[in-house]
Amino acid sequence: MIGIKSRVMLMAGASSALLVGADLARADESKTDVNQVEQVVVTAAATQQKLTDAPASISVVTEEDLHLRPIRDLTDILDRVEGVTINRSGNQRTIQLRGLGSAYTLFLIDGKRVNSTSAMFRGNDFDAGWVPVEAISRVEVVRGPMSSLYGSDAIGGVVNIITKPVGKHWTGSASLDYVLQEDGDAGDAYKAGFFASGPLKDDVLGLKIYGGYNRRLSDANTVNPPTAAAGTPLSGIRDKHEGYVDGTLAWTPDAANTVLANLGWNRLTHDSFPMERRDWSLTHKGKYGFGTTQLRAYGDRIENEVGNVTGQKNPNKATNAAVDGRVTLPWDAARQTVTLGAEWRRQELKDPANLRGLPGTPTYNQNPVTQVDQKAIFIEDEVRFTDDLRLTVGDRYDDHENFGGHHSPRAYLVFHATPNITFKGGAAKAFRAPTLLQNSPNWGSVSCGSATTGCYIIGSTELKPETATSRELGVRAEFDRLSGGITVFRNDLKNMIDITSRTRDVTLAPTYSNFVGFLPDGRPIFRYQNIAKVRSQGVETNARFQVSDKIDVTANYTYLDSKNRSNPVELAMIYQPKHSANATVNMRPTDAWSLFATWNYVGEQFLAVYTNAAYNVKRQGYGTVDIGAAYALNPETTVRFGVLNTADKAIKRQTSDEYNEEGRRFFAAVTRRF
């Protein structure tokens, strides 16, 4: 590890290099292509709407929020949103919405779904990091089922990453960040990124391009204390390094038609698992007298270069392709807007190591490829009874190759009782089909802690899709200097797919309901099964107070009661704090200076839960405070600096169920704009 003095010098040098070396032209303030004050969202319904009219519980993380503190991926900012918790198993950080795991959160990039589960099934923290912060305009987080629009995987909600648009004038930025750990055994982090956008031919052809590199160095082996059981420390946070480049061409032949063509490349390496993603899309958007249309084809190929087992090299490749389209028809005479849409989607996985069939059977090693097709149609109707009362109803019918047809209906009411007070409420049903791996009879993998003496898990054709029913009711008040809202919700999930029921004990194995048999070498075999019923319910609140023209305070609080109801005795869900809260104070003492202080509280949570409660592992609640400042040297250059986890509330792993919470860190960053 390099010394702290050397790291301070490196951090200062990196910032200075950008300040001195960047020779970027001054931006014309009147030509800036950024989102303006009125917030419009596109994820909660088939049409874009003002945030106050959106038929869902939705939060928006703005571009300003993303640049407040260092952000390596979206888990570093979304844990500040009400209703969002972070699963931290094995020091991985994945997004959970309203008490449902990351598998029930659908990630979108500009409305296009992203899912790398087939390529990396053993815990997946890649999907929150495919887009660098420099390219993001905002992030829309919809809490609650959205299968009526997006189909499978949206049971918990949707995270839609909206990238910056192709601008009418050339603008851009370049930035450098460095995070310095006070603990010399913990890994520093640094990143560089750029974004540029503008016309190649005025009003006809435009381009946007972005790229970057992001790295968090691995903790030293001594970052955690020795464990009581083995006497050796558990690993800390492992090395992460990520590279990106992406480009989009926008062709506007006339006022009615726009064509977007996009190509992207990412290479993300988390610990010793490198994943390379190549994605593409071609989109047509039309604005005609009868309404608007969108037709899009897109896909990606994700290559897992080493596979899913530490210490082995078993590469696989997942390929996803989709075609979707929609037409939105305003019906002014009936005060309605109707949207009709359809989608076709194919998923394919080539995995010679795991798609081999069951060892010892005639079909073993016959076919390393599996795929599934899915088709869907949907309709959504927004009915405006009055200017203040609107009802959104919709349904999506998915025809899955393996599971047949499923409806996902939704109804949501928005009522502006006064110009300042809005009531919202709705109900929805959703479904989630088993993944390619879970449903394939030829898929299998080593498990139970050993590749040679553990157990073996396989897919199952007997699985049923998971289904969920959700209800919510909320109210929000908006006044000049004070605003806030409260929402109560309840989700009931049935047929949750499970593989936790397994053991390497050959005597106990036959007593498990999902036991299949034994491999020729004596290891027990278990298959995925539908067993779990989960109920998550709670309360989400948020508030904002404009103390003065120079000071504002925001805060939120979430109460979450999430239980596994599959057994006679209900069990708590792991990594689901019952209480969580956040507060931020922003100050702007001068036009050049802005300051912030944030508090993040993670309440008491279970890290491991057993039918015998004596073996449960619990983490007590804790809070961290970050402070920072930004200073505009001139209209083109801004520097940021501050301290993360100022009180050094670090958490060290002493059991495999625990996770590391990074201690005190210092950050510095510089951004140049043109």
XYZ file of C-alpha atoms in Angstrom, residues 15 120 292 357 461 483 589:
7
model
C -6.867 17.418 -9.940
C -23.555 -13.843 -13.457
C -46.943 9.874 -31.198
C -27.088 -31.646 -18.102
C -39.150 -27.316 -15.386
C -43.293 20.257 0.774
C -23.558 31.359 0.815
